[in-house]
Amino acid sequence: MLSNPYDRNCPTRQLLDRIGDQWTVLIVGALSAGPLRFTEIARRVDGISQKVLTQTLRSLVRDGILTRTAYATIPPKVEYELTSLGRNLSEPLDVLDQWARRHMTAVQEARDAYDAEHTPASA
Amino acid sequence: MLSNPYDRNCPTRQLLDRIGDQWTVLIVGALSAGPLRFTEIARRVDGISQKVLTQTLRSLVRDGILTRTAYATIPPKVEYELTSLGRNLSEPLDVLDQWARRHMTAVQEARDAYDAEHTPASA
DNA sequence: CGGTATCCTGTAGGATACTG
DNA sequence: CAGTATCCTACAGGATACCG
């Protein structure tokens, strides 16, 4: 049972607010192998728009999940790297991953069964 | 490191799609103590609208996370209860909860520091 | 009681163009 | 390269009213 989930300030709710959006998980995953430049991340997290990547990175930096290092070269170079906080975030993410791999097929089957049941037996 | 997070069908992404929305976690949390009726859930998960509660409950039933049992009495009575799948979902949720309790203050501090740093030293 | 149906709004986020 | 600025749209989700 979760602590006090009906409290808006419940840490778990805050955490879910943070990682609930897909991009965060993907970015943290991408950086788990080591620091990357902006464009590198964009390439790996396929489908993300530049705007959203920028926003998400900034907010992750703000939250102390990763650091941003800009090199005053030409052309510019900016590297993003997980902090220790960000690195140990992969722990709960792994647990999630394991649960998902173990049970998501069951969820999928439940969906299929439900949909079959609730589809008006076409024709 | 997560399995293949850039795949839309990656089970972890699907799971996060599912639990990423706050309400799901709150509802599962509310039901973890035992079955509840619609109105009971609405009362406990404060702030949720009837529409969204209905939608979320239906989709949780579809996913095999919980069951819906309607009693043909007057007035009607409908009970929602976690399935075994739904019950063991609380495992990863607990891990999330623990991470959050351990580290969310660090996140908060990082935010405060960032905001102080990036606030244009008013006045 | 436990919904459904309808309307309405805010906003997340994509596409595009421009810049230090 | 690594952004910012602007415009635009789809849709999540609230409020309200009604129904079996």
PDB file of C-alpha atoms (C1' of nucleotides) in Angstrom:
ATOM      1  CA  MET A   1       0.000   0.000   0.000  1.00  0.00           C
ATOM      2  CA  LEU A   2       1.248   3.433  -0.857  1.00  0.00           C
ATOM      3  CA  SER A   3       1.780   5.958   1.851  1.00  0.00           C
ATOM      4  CA  ASN A   4      -0.665   8.765   1.339  1.00  0.00           C
ATOM      5  CA  PRO A   5      -1.465   8.826  -2.307  1.00  0.00           C
ATOM      6  CA  TYR A   6      -4.419  11.163  -1.983  1.00  0.00           C
ATOM      7  CA  ASP A   7      -2.105  13.900  -0.917  1.00  0.00           C
ATOM      8  CA  ARG A   8      -1.056  15.923  -3.909  1.00  0.00           C
ATOM      9  CA  ASN A   9       2.354  16.208  -2.295  1.00  0.00           C
ATOM     10  CA  CYS A  10       2.769  12.491  -1.846  1.00  0.00           C
ATOM     11  CA  PRO A  11       6.281  11.752  -3.122  1.00  0.00           C
ATOM     12  CA  THR A  12       5.057   8.859  -5.227  1.00  0.00           C
ATOM     13  CA  ARG A  13       2.650  11.085  -7.058  1.00  0.00           C
ATOM     14  CA  GLN A  14       5.402  13.562  -7.673  1.00  0.00           C
ATOM     15  CA  LEU A  15       7.649  10.836  -8.977  1.00  0.00           C
ATOM     16  CA  LEU A  16       4.966   9.603 -11.324  1.00  0.00           C
ATOM     17  CA  ASP A  17       4.418  13.136 -12.509  1.00  0.00           C
ATOM     18  CA  ARG A  18       8.090  13.130 -13.313  1.00  0.00           C
ATOM     19  CA  ILE A  19       8.585   9.749 -14.981  1.00  0.00           C
ATOM     20  CA  GLY A  20       5.011   9.258 -16.119  1.00  0.00           C
ATOM     21  CA  ASP A  21       5.773  10.995 -19.345  1.00  0.00           C
ATOM     22  CA  GLN A  22       7.392   8.585 -21.744  1.00  0.00           C
ATOM     23  CA  TRP A  23      10.194  10.839 -22.878  1.00  0.00           C
ATOM     24  CA  THR A  24      11.758  11.064 -19.446  1.00  0.00           C
ATOM     25  CA  VAL A  25      12.192   7.325 -19.230  1.00  0.00           C
ATOM     26  CA  LEU A  26      13.567   7.152 -22.741  1.00  0.00           C
ATOM     27  CA  ILE A  27      16.041   9.947 -22.141  1.00  0.00           C
ATOM     28  CA  VAL A  28      17.238   8.514 -18.853  1.00  0.00           C
ATOM     29  CA  GLY A  29      17.560   5.157 -20.580  1.00  0.00           C
ATOM     30  CA  ALA A  30      19.569   6.673 -23.406  1.00  0.00           C
ATOM     31  CA  LEU A  31      21.926   8.390 -21.000  1.00  0.00           C
ATOM     32  CA  SER A  32      22.371   5.357 -18.780  1.00  0.00           C
ATOM     33  CA  ALA A  33      25.199   4.192 -21.050  1.00  0.00           C
ATOM     34  CA  GLY A  34      27.060   7.481 -20.689  1.00  0.00           C
ATOM     35  CA  PRO A  35      26.849  11.185 -21.510  1.00  0.00           C
ATOM     36  CA  LEU A  36      25.414  12.282 -24.828  1.00  0.00           C
ATOM     37  CA  ARG A  37      25.092  15.445 -26.847  1.00  0.00           C
ATOM     38  CA  PHE A  38      21.791  17.036 -27.663  1.00  0.00           C
ATOM     39  CA  THR A  39      21.634  15.703 -31.199  1.00  0.00           C
ATOM     40  CA  GLU A  40      22.712  12.252 -30.102  1.00  0.00           C
ATOM     41  CA  ILE A  41      19.812  12.073 -27.694  1.00  0.00           C
ATOM     42  CA  ALA A  42      17.436  13.335 -30.346  1.00  0.00           C
ATOM     43  CA  ARG A  43      18.622  10.575 -32.658  1.00  0.00           C
ATOM     44  CA  ARG A  44      18.198   7.836 -30.072  1.00  0.00           C
ATOM     45  CA  VAL A  45      14.891   8.952 -28.692  1.00  0.00           C
ATOM     46  CA  ASP A  46      13.264   8.724 -32.036  1.00  0.00           C
ATOM     47  CA  GLY A  47      10.049  10.606 -32.593  1.00  0.00           C
ATOM     48  CA  ILE A  48      10.625  13.328 -30.027  1.00  0.00           C
ATOM     49  CA  SER A  49      10.392  16.873 -31.303  1.00  0.00           C
ATOM     50  CA  GLN A  50      13.185  19.327 -30.690  1.00  0.00           C
ATOM     51  CA  LYS A  51      10.936  21.482 -28.593  1.00  0.00           C
ATOM     52  CA  VAL A  52       9.862  18.712 -26.278  1.00  0.00           C
ATOM     53  CA  LEU A  53      13.378  17.357 -26.001  1.00  0.00           C
ATOM     54  CA  THR A  54      14.620  20.772 -24.941  1.00  0.00           C
ATOM     55  CA  GLN A  55      11.833  21.170 -22.411  1.00  0.00           C
ATOM     56  CA  THR A  56      12.270  17.706 -20.974  1.00  0.00           C
ATOM     57  CA  LEU A  57      16.038  18.041 -20.696  1.00  0.00           C
ATOM     58  CA  ARG A  58      15.720  21.372 -18.957  1.00  0.00           C
ATOM     59  CA  SER A  59      13.251  20.030 -16.468  1.00  0.00           C
ATOM     60  CA  LEU A  60      15.434  16.974 -15.812  1.00  0.00           C
ATOM     61  CA  VAL A  61      18.362  19.251 -15.135  1.00  0.00           C
ATOM     62  CA  ARG A  62      16.193  21.285 -12.823  1.00  0.00           C
ATOM     63  CA  ASP A  63      15.222  18.152 -10.933  1.00  0.00           C
ATOM     64  CA  GLY A  64      18.838  17.144 -10.450  1.00  0.00           C
ATOM     65  CA  ILE A  65      18.422  14.032 -12.599  1.00  0.00           C
ATOM     66  CA  LEU A  66      21.062  15.116 -15.080  1.00  0.00           C
ATOM     67  CA  THR A  67      23.650  17.789 -15.702  1.00  0.00           C
ATOM     68  CA  ARG A  68      24.111  20.005 -18.710  1.00  0.00           C
ATOM     69  CA  THR A  69      27.605  21.010 -19.756  1.00  0.00           C
ATOM     70  CA  ALA A  70      28.045  23.536 -22.537  1.00  0.00           C
ATOM     71  CA  TYR A  71      31.403  23.909 -24.266  1.00  0.00           C
ATOM     72  CA  ALA A  72      32.082  27.323 -25.746  1.00  0.00           C
ATOM     73  CA  THR A  73      33.377  25.929 -28.997  1.00  0.00           C
ATOM     74  CA  ILE A  74      32.297  26.544 -32.537  1.00  0.00           C
ATOM     75  CA  PRO A  75      30.118  24.809 -33.361  1.00  0.00           C
ATOM     76  CA  PRO A  76      28.735  24.601 -29.839  1.00  0.00           C
ATOM     77  CA  LYS A  77      28.756  21.347 -27.961  1.00  0.00           C
ATOM     78  CA  VAL A  78      26.448  20.499 -25.086  1.00  0.00           C
ATOM     79  CA  GLU A  79      26.659  17.317 -23.129  1.00  0.00           C
ATOM     80  CA  TYR A  80      24.018  15.810 -20.881  1.00  0.00           C
ATOM     81  CA  GLU A  81      24.931  13.313 -18.230  1.00  0.00           C
ATOM     82  CA  LEU A  82      23.084  11.492 -15.495  1.00  0.00           C
ATOM     83  CA  THR A  83      23.784  12.607 -11.944  1.00  0.00           C
ATOM     84  CA  SER A  84      24.080   9.969  -9.250  1.00  0.00           C
ATOM     85  CA  LEU A  85      20.453  10.684  -8.471  1.00  0.00           C
ATOM     86  CA  GLY A  86      19.589  10.035 -12.087  1.00  0.00           C
ATOM     87  CA  ARG A  87      21.678   6.910 -12.164  1.00  0.00           C
ATOM     88  CA  ASN A  88      19.997   5.315  -9.211  1.00  0.00           C
ATOM     89  CA  LEU A  89      16.644   6.153 -10.723  1.00  0.00           C
ATOM     90  CA  SER A  90      17.209   3.213 -13.019  1.00  0.00           C
ATOM     91  CA  GLU A  91      16.597   0.935 -10.036  1.00  0.00           C
ATOM     92  CA  PRO A  92      12.846   1.448  -9.783  1.00  0.00           C
ATOM     93  CA  LEU A  93      12.723   1.654 -13.555  1.00  0.00           C
ATOM     94  CA  ASP A  94      14.233  -1.801 -13.755  1.00  0.00           C
ATOM     95  CA  VAL A  95      11.631  -3.144 -11.374  1.00  0.00           C
ATOM     96  CA  LEU A  96       8.964  -1.634 -13.556  1.00  0.00           C
ATOM     97  CA  ASP A  97      10.624  -3.175 -16.562  1.00  0.00           C
ATOM     98  CA  GLN A  98      10.625  -6.596 -14.969  1.00  0.00           C
ATOM     99  CA  TRP A  99       7.010  -6.395 -13.939  1.00  0.00           C
ATOM    100  CA  ALA A 100       6.124  -5.301 -17.437  1.00  0.00           C
ATOM    101  CA  ARG A 101       8.002  -8.122 -19.089  1.00  0.00           C
ATOM    102  CA  ARG A 102       6.432 -10.611 -16.761  1.00  0.00           C
ATOM    103  CA  HIS A 103       2.861  -9.418 -16.924  1.00  0.00           C
ATOM    104  CA  MET A 104       2.172  -7.238 -19.917  1.00  0.00           C
ATOM    105  CA  THR A 105       1.247 -10.219 -22.056  1.00  0.00           C
ATOM    106  CA  ALA A 106      -1.425 -11.030 -19.490  1.00  0.00           C
ATOM    107  CA  VAL A 107      -2.666  -7.475 -19.817  1.00  0.00           C
ATOM    108  CA  GLN A 108      -2.667  -7.814 -23.571  1.00  0.00           C
ATOM    109  CA  GLU A 109      -4.649 -11.027 -23.361  1.00  0.00           C
ATOM    110  CA  ALA A 110      -7.124  -9.414 -21.010  1.00  0.00           C
ATOM    111  CA  ARG A 111      -7.549  -6.593 -23.501  1.00  0.00           C
ATOM    112  CA  ASP A 112      -8.086  -8.957 -26.392  1.00  0.00           C
ATOM    113  CA  ALA A 113     -10.605 -10.981 -24.413  1.00  0.00           C
ATOM    114  CA  TYR A 114     -12.411  -7.820 -23.307  1.00  0.00           C
ATOM    115  CA  ASP A 115     -12.516  -6.445 -26.825  1.00  0.00           C
ATOM    116  CA  ALA A 116     -13.787  -9.712 -28.235  1.00  0.00           C
ATOM    117  CA  GLU A 117     -16.443  -9.807 -25.549  1.00  0.00           C
ATOM    118  CA  HIS A 118     -17.491  -6.216 -26.054  1.00  0.00           C
ATOM    119  CA  THR A 119     -17.398  -6.112 -29.813  1.00  0.00           C
ATOM    120  CA  PRO A 120     -20.977  -6.356 -31.106  1.00  0.00           C
ATOM    121  CA  ALA A 121     -20.246  -9.640 -32.923  1.00  0.00           C
ATOM    122  CA  SER A 122     -20.006  -7.903 -36.280  1.00  0.00           C
ATOM    123  CA  ALA A 123     -21.860  -9.586 -39.160  1.00  0.00           C
TER     124      ALA A 123
ATOM    125  CA  MET B   1      19.071  -0.500 -18.559  1.00  0.00           C
ATOM    126  CA  LEU B   2      15.662  -1.028 -20.052  1.00  0.00           C
ATOM    127  CA  SER B   3      15.131  -3.569 -22.748  1.00  0.00           C
ATOM    128  CA  ASN B   4      14.203  -1.773 -25.902  1.00  0.00           C
ATOM    129  CA  PRO B   5      12.572   1.438 -24.837  1.00  0.00           C
ATOM    130  CA  TYR B   6      12.591   2.990 -28.275  1.00  0.00           C
ATOM    131  CA  ASP B   7      10.157   0.385 -29.429  1.00  0.00           C
ATOM    132  CA  ARG B   8       6.623   1.653 -29.057  1.00  0.00           C
ATOM    133  CA  ASN B   9       5.655  -1.884 -28.098  1.00  0.00           C
ATOM    134  CA  CYS B  10       8.242  -2.170 -25.374  1.00  0.00           C
ATOM    135  CA  PRO B  11       6.323  -3.579 -22.400  1.00  0.00           C
ATOM    136  CA  THR B  12       7.756  -0.968 -20.065  1.00  0.00           C
ATOM    137  CA  ARG B  13       6.411   1.811 -22.215  1.00  0.00           C
ATOM    138  CA  GLN B  14       3.043   0.156 -22.259  1.00  0.00           C
ATOM    139  CA  LEU B  15       3.106  -0.174 -18.504  1.00  0.00           C
ATOM    140  CA  LEU B  16       3.997   3.464 -18.089  1.00  0.00           C
ATOM    141  CA  ASP B  17       1.207   4.390 -20.457  1.00  0.00           C
ATOM    142  CA  ARG B  18      -1.022   2.482 -18.102  1.00  0.00           C
ATOM    143  CA  ILE B  19       0.157   3.667 -14.691  1.00  0.00           C
ATOM    144  CA  GLY B  20       1.628   6.981 -15.810  1.00  0.00           C
ATOM    145  CA  ASP B  21      -1.698   8.620 -15.299  1.00  0.00           C
ATOM    146  CA  GLN B  22      -2.138   9.495 -11.658  1.00  0.00           C
ATOM    147  CA  TRP B  23      -5.652   8.213 -11.299  1.00  0.00           C
ATOM    148  CA  THR B  24      -4.731   4.631 -12.033  1.00  0.00           C
ATOM    149  CA  VAL B  25      -2.261   4.515  -9.181  1.00  0.00           C
ATOM    150  CA  LEU B  26      -4.725   6.148  -6.827  1.00  0.00           C
ATOM    151  CA  ILE B  27      -7.526   3.780  -7.743  1.00  0.00           C
ATOM    152  CA  VAL B  28      -5.341   0.708  -7.430  1.00  0.00           C
ATOM    153  CA  GLY B  29      -4.136   2.052  -4.118  1.00  0.00           C
ATOM    154  CA  ALA B  30      -7.687   2.626  -2.912  1.00  0.00           C
ATOM    155  CA  LEU B  31      -8.716  -0.898  -3.873  1.00  0.00           C
ATOM    156  CA  SER B  32      -5.669  -2.554  -2.372  1.00  0.00           C
ATOM    157  CA  ALA B  33      -7.456  -2.697   0.967  1.00  0.00           C
ATOM    158  CA  GLY B  34     -10.432  -4.522  -0.526  1.00  0.00           C
ATOM    159  CA  PRO B  35     -13.317  -4.100  -2.973  1.00  0.00           C
ATOM    160  CA  LEU B  36     -15.158  -0.806  -3.140  1.00  0.00           C
ATOM    161  CA  ARG B  37     -18.256   0.599  -4.775  1.00  0.00           C
ATOM    162  CA  PHE B  38     -18.158   3.298  -7.394  1.00  0.00           C
ATOM    163  CA  THR B  39     -19.088   6.103  -5.057  1.00  0.00           C
ATOM    164  CA  GLU B  40     -16.659   4.883  -2.417  1.00  0.00           C
ATOM    165  CA  ILE B  41     -13.815   5.105  -4.889  1.00  0.00           C
ATOM    166  CA  ALA B  42     -14.941   8.537  -5.998  1.00  0.00           C
ATOM    167  CA  ARG B  43     -14.879   9.684  -2.399  1.00  0.00           C
ATOM    168  CA  ARG B  44     -11.413   8.331  -1.718  1.00  0.00           C
ATOM    169  CA  VAL B  45      -9.812   9.453  -4.910  1.00  0.00           C
ATOM    170  CA  ASP B  46     -10.672  13.025  -4.269  1.00  0.00           C
ATOM    171  CA  GLY B  47     -10.697  15.429  -7.155  1.00  0.00           C
ATOM    172  CA  ILE B  48     -11.464  12.918  -9.873  1.00  0.00           C
ATOM    173  CA  SER B  49     -14.462  13.683 -12.044  1.00  0.00           C
ATOM    174  CA  GLN B  50     -17.160  11.115 -12.537  1.00  0.00           C
ATOM    175  CA  LYS B  51     -16.394  10.890 -16.220  1.00  0.00           C
ATOM    176  CA  VAL B  52     -12.718  10.199 -15.755  1.00  0.00           C
ATOM    177  CA  LEU B  53     -13.371   7.750 -12.955  1.00  0.00           C
ATOM    178  CA  THR B  54     -15.736   5.811 -15.177  1.00  0.00           C
ATOM    179  CA  GLN B  55     -13.269   5.813 -18.052  1.00  0.00           C
ATOM    180  CA  THR B  56     -10.352   4.777 -15.894  1.00  0.00           C
ATOM    181  CA  LEU B  57     -12.276   2.020 -14.199  1.00  0.00           C
ATOM    182  CA  ARG B  58     -13.452   0.635 -17.508  1.00  0.00           C
ATOM    183  CA  SER B  59      -9.974   0.624 -18.928  1.00  0.00           C
ATOM    184  CA  LEU B  60      -8.607  -1.053 -15.800  1.00  0.00           C
ATOM    185  CA  VAL B  61     -11.236  -3.740 -16.127  1.00  0.00           C
ATOM    186  CA  ARG B  62     -10.309  -4.147 -19.762  1.00  0.00           C
ATOM    187  CA  ASP B  63      -6.666  -4.567 -18.823  1.00  0.00           C
ATOM    188  CA  GLY B  64      -7.488  -7.277 -16.321  1.00  0.00           C
ATOM    189  CA  ILE B  65      -6.330  -5.162 -13.389  1.00  0.00           C
ATOM    190  CA  LEU B  66      -9.696  -5.259 -11.704  1.00  0.00           C
ATOM    191  CA  THR B  67     -13.138  -6.772 -11.936  1.00  0.00           C
ATOM    192  CA  ARG B  68     -16.508  -5.099 -12.016  1.00  0.00           C
ATOM    193  CA  THR B  69     -19.481  -6.774 -10.398  1.00  0.00           C
ATOM    194  CA  ALA B  70     -22.930  -5.267 -10.799  1.00  0.00           C
ATOM    195  CA  TYR B  71     -25.741  -6.301  -8.490  1.00  0.00           C
ATOM    196  CA  ALA B  72     -29.214  -5.992  -9.962  1.00  0.00           C
ATOM    197  CA  THR B  73     -30.652  -4.393  -6.857  1.00  0.00           C
ATOM    198  CA  ILE B  74     -32.449  -1.140  -6.388  1.00  0.00           C
ATOM    199  CA  PRO B  75     -30.654   1.111  -6.005  1.00  0.00           C
ATOM    200  CA  PRO B  76     -27.919  -0.486  -8.109  1.00  0.00           C
ATOM    201  CA  LYS B  77     -24.683  -1.573  -6.542  1.00  0.00           C
ATOM    202  CA  VAL B  78     -21.429  -2.049  -8.399  1.00  0.00           C
ATOM    203  CA  GLU B  79     -18.281  -3.343  -6.819  1.00  0.00           C
ATOM    204  CA  TYR B  80     -14.763  -3.059  -8.120  1.00  0.00           C
ATOM    205  CA  GLU B  81     -12.064  -5.395  -6.937  1.00  0.00           C
ATOM    206  CA  LEU B  82      -8.439  -5.987  -7.782  1.00  0.00           C
ATOM    207  CA  THR B  83      -7.626  -9.136  -9.700  1.00  0.00           C
ATOM    208  CA  SER B  84      -4.501 -11.074  -8.772  1.00  0.00           C
ATOM    209  CA  LEU B  85      -2.792  -9.253 -11.604  1.00  0.00           C
ATOM    210  CA  GLY B  86      -3.885  -5.973 -10.106  1.00  0.00           C
ATOM    211  CA  ARG B  87      -2.807  -7.034  -6.661  1.00  0.00           C
ATOM    212  CA  ASN B  88       0.698  -7.913  -7.668  1.00  0.00           C
ATOM    213  CA  LEU B  89       0.946  -4.611  -9.472  1.00  0.00           C
ATOM    214  CA  SER B  90       1.404  -3.068  -6.071  1.00  0.00           C
ATOM    215  CA  GLU B  91       4.888  -4.620  -5.970  1.00  0.00           C
ATOM    216  CA  PRO B  92       6.520  -2.301  -8.507  1.00  0.00           C
ATOM    217  CA  LEU B  93       4.389   0.503  -7.158  1.00  0.00           C
ATOM    218  CA  ASP B  94       5.897  -0.070  -3.735  1.00  0.00           C
ATOM    219  CA  VAL B  95       9.387   0.103  -5.169  1.00  0.00           C
ATOM    220  CA  LEU B  96       8.462   3.371  -6.813  1.00  0.00           C
ATOM    221  CA  ASP B  97       7.065   4.555  -3.530  1.00  0.00           C
ATOM    222  CA  GLN B  98      10.252   3.704  -1.707  1.00  0.00           C
ATOM    223  CA  TRP B  99      12.460   5.410  -4.250  1.00  0.00           C
ATOM    224  CA  ALA B 100      10.238   8.433  -4.062  1.00  0.00           C
ATOM    225  CA  ARG B 101      10.347   8.626  -0.301  1.00  0.00           C
ATOM    226  CA  ARG B 102      14.082   8.227  -0.315  1.00  0.00           C
ATOM    227  CA  HIS B 103      14.925  10.681  -3.063  1.00  0.00           C
ATOM    228  CA  MET B 104      12.130  13.128  -3.750  1.00  0.00           C
ATOM    229  CA  THR B 105      13.440  15.576  -1.184  1.00  0.00           C
ATOM    230  CA  ALA B 106      16.707  15.623  -3.135  1.00  0.00           C
ATOM    231  CA  VAL B 107      14.704  16.390  -6.251  1.00  0.00           C
ATOM    232  CA  GLN B 108      12.889  19.127  -4.415  1.00  0.00           C
ATOM    233  CA  GLU B 109      16.148  20.621  -3.236  1.00  0.00           C
ATOM    234  CA  ALA B 110      17.541  20.472  -6.733  1.00  0.00           C
ATOM    235  CA  ARG B 111      14.473  22.318  -7.972  1.00  0.00           C
ATOM    236  CA  ASP B 112      14.755  24.980  -5.326  1.00  0.00           C
ATOM    237  CA  ALA B 113      18.437  25.457  -6.051  1.00  0.00           C
ATOM    238  CA  TYR B 114      17.776  25.615  -9.784  1.00  0.00           C
ATOM    239  CA  ASP B 115      14.953  28.081  -9.362  1.00  0.00           C
ATOM    240  CA  ALA B 116      17.014  30.277  -7.071  1.00  0.00           C
ATOM    241  CA  GLU B 117      19.855  30.181  -9.580  1.00  0.00           C
ATOM    242  CA  HIS B 118      17.640  30.909 -12.543  1.00  0.00           C
ATOM    243  CA  THR B 119      15.451  33.525 -10.981  1.00  0.00           C
ATOM    244  CA  PRO B 120      16.640  36.928 -12.184  1.00  0.00           C
ATOM    245  CA  ALA B 121      17.563  38.065  -8.663  1.00  0.00           C
ATOM    246  CA  SER B 122      14.362  40.055  -8.304  1.00  0.00           C
ATOM    247  CA  ALA B 123      14.721  43.617  -6.982  1.00  0.00           C
TER     248      ALA B 123
ATOM    249  C1'  DC C   1     -26.596   4.551  -7.404  1.00  0.00           C
ATOM    250  C1'  DG C   2     -23.860   4.369 -11.230  1.00  0.00           C
ATOM    251  C1'  DG C   3     -23.522   5.677 -14.918  1.00  0.00           C
ATOM    252  C1'  DT C   4     -24.047   8.174 -20.267  1.00  0.00           C
ATOM    253  C1'  DA C   5     -24.228  12.229 -23.407  1.00  0.00           C
ATOM    254  C1'  DT C   6     -22.915  16.784 -24.606  1.00  0.00           C
ATOM    255  C1'  DC C   7     -20.480  20.831 -24.531  1.00  0.00           C
ATOM    256  C1'  DC C   8     -16.378  23.515 -23.661  1.00  0.00           C
ATOM    257  C1'  DT C   9     -11.643  24.785 -22.436  1.00  0.00           C
ATOM    258  C1'  DG C  10      -6.605  24.442 -21.462  1.00  0.00           C
ATOM    259  C1'  DT C  11      -2.774  22.832 -22.844  1.00  0.00           C
ATOM    260  C1'  DA C  12       0.695  19.324 -24.406  1.00  0.00           C
ATOM    261  C1'  DG C  13       3.116  18.913 -28.073  1.00  0.00           C
ATOM    262  C1'  DG C  14       4.029  18.831 -33.481  1.00  0.00           C
ATOM    263  C1'  DA C  15       5.688  21.671 -37.575  1.00  0.00           C
ATOM    264  C1'  DT C  16       8.128  25.334 -39.167  1.00  0.00           C
ATOM    265  C1'  DA C  17      11.258  29.203 -39.309  1.00  0.00           C
ATOM    266  C1'  DC C  18      14.933  31.676 -37.352  1.00  0.00           C
ATOM    267  C1'  DT C  19      19.575  32.574 -34.303  1.00  0.00           C
ATOM    268  C1'  DG C  20      24.033  32.830 -31.311  1.00  0.00           C
TER     269       DG C  20
ATOM    270  C1'  DC D   1      25.057  22.535 -33.131  1.00  0.00           C
ATOM    271  C1'  DA D   2      21.756  23.543 -29.889  1.00  0.00           C
ATOM    272  C1'  DG D   3      18.650  25.810 -29.222  1.00  0.00           C
ATOM    273  C1'  DT D   4      14.341  29.861 -29.210  1.00  0.00           C
ATOM    274  C1'  DA D   5       9.969  31.752 -31.040  1.00  0.00           C
ATOM    275  C1'  DT D   6       5.534  31.277 -33.123  1.00  0.00           C
ATOM    276  C1'  DC D   7       1.651  29.187 -34.755  1.00  0.00           C
ATOM    277  C1'  DC D   8      -1.681  25.528 -34.743  1.00  0.00           C
ATOM    278  C1'  DT D   9      -4.350  21.451 -33.536  1.00  0.00           C
ATOM    279  C1'  DA D  10      -5.915  17.289 -31.121  1.00  0.00           C
ATOM    280  C1'  DC D  11      -7.568  15.687 -27.298  1.00  0.00           C
ATOM    281  C1'  DA D  12      -7.657  14.990 -22.050  1.00  0.00           C
ATOM    282  C1'  DG D  13     -10.560  16.079 -18.890  1.00  0.00           C
ATOM    283  C1'  DG D  14     -13.960  19.402 -16.169  1.00  0.00           C
ATOM    284  C1'  DA D  15     -18.916  20.916 -15.720  1.00  0.00           C
ATOM    285  C1'  DT D  16     -23.460  20.058 -16.429  1.00  0.00           C
ATOM    286  C1'  DA D  17     -27.667  17.627 -17.489  1.00  0.00           C
ATOM    287  C1'  DC D  18     -30.073  13.559 -17.983  1.00  0.00           C
ATOM    288  C1'  DC D  19     -31.222   8.130 -17.607  1.00  0.00           C
ATOM    289  C1'  DG D  20     -32.136   2.887 -16.117  1.00  0.00           C
TER     290       DG D  20
END
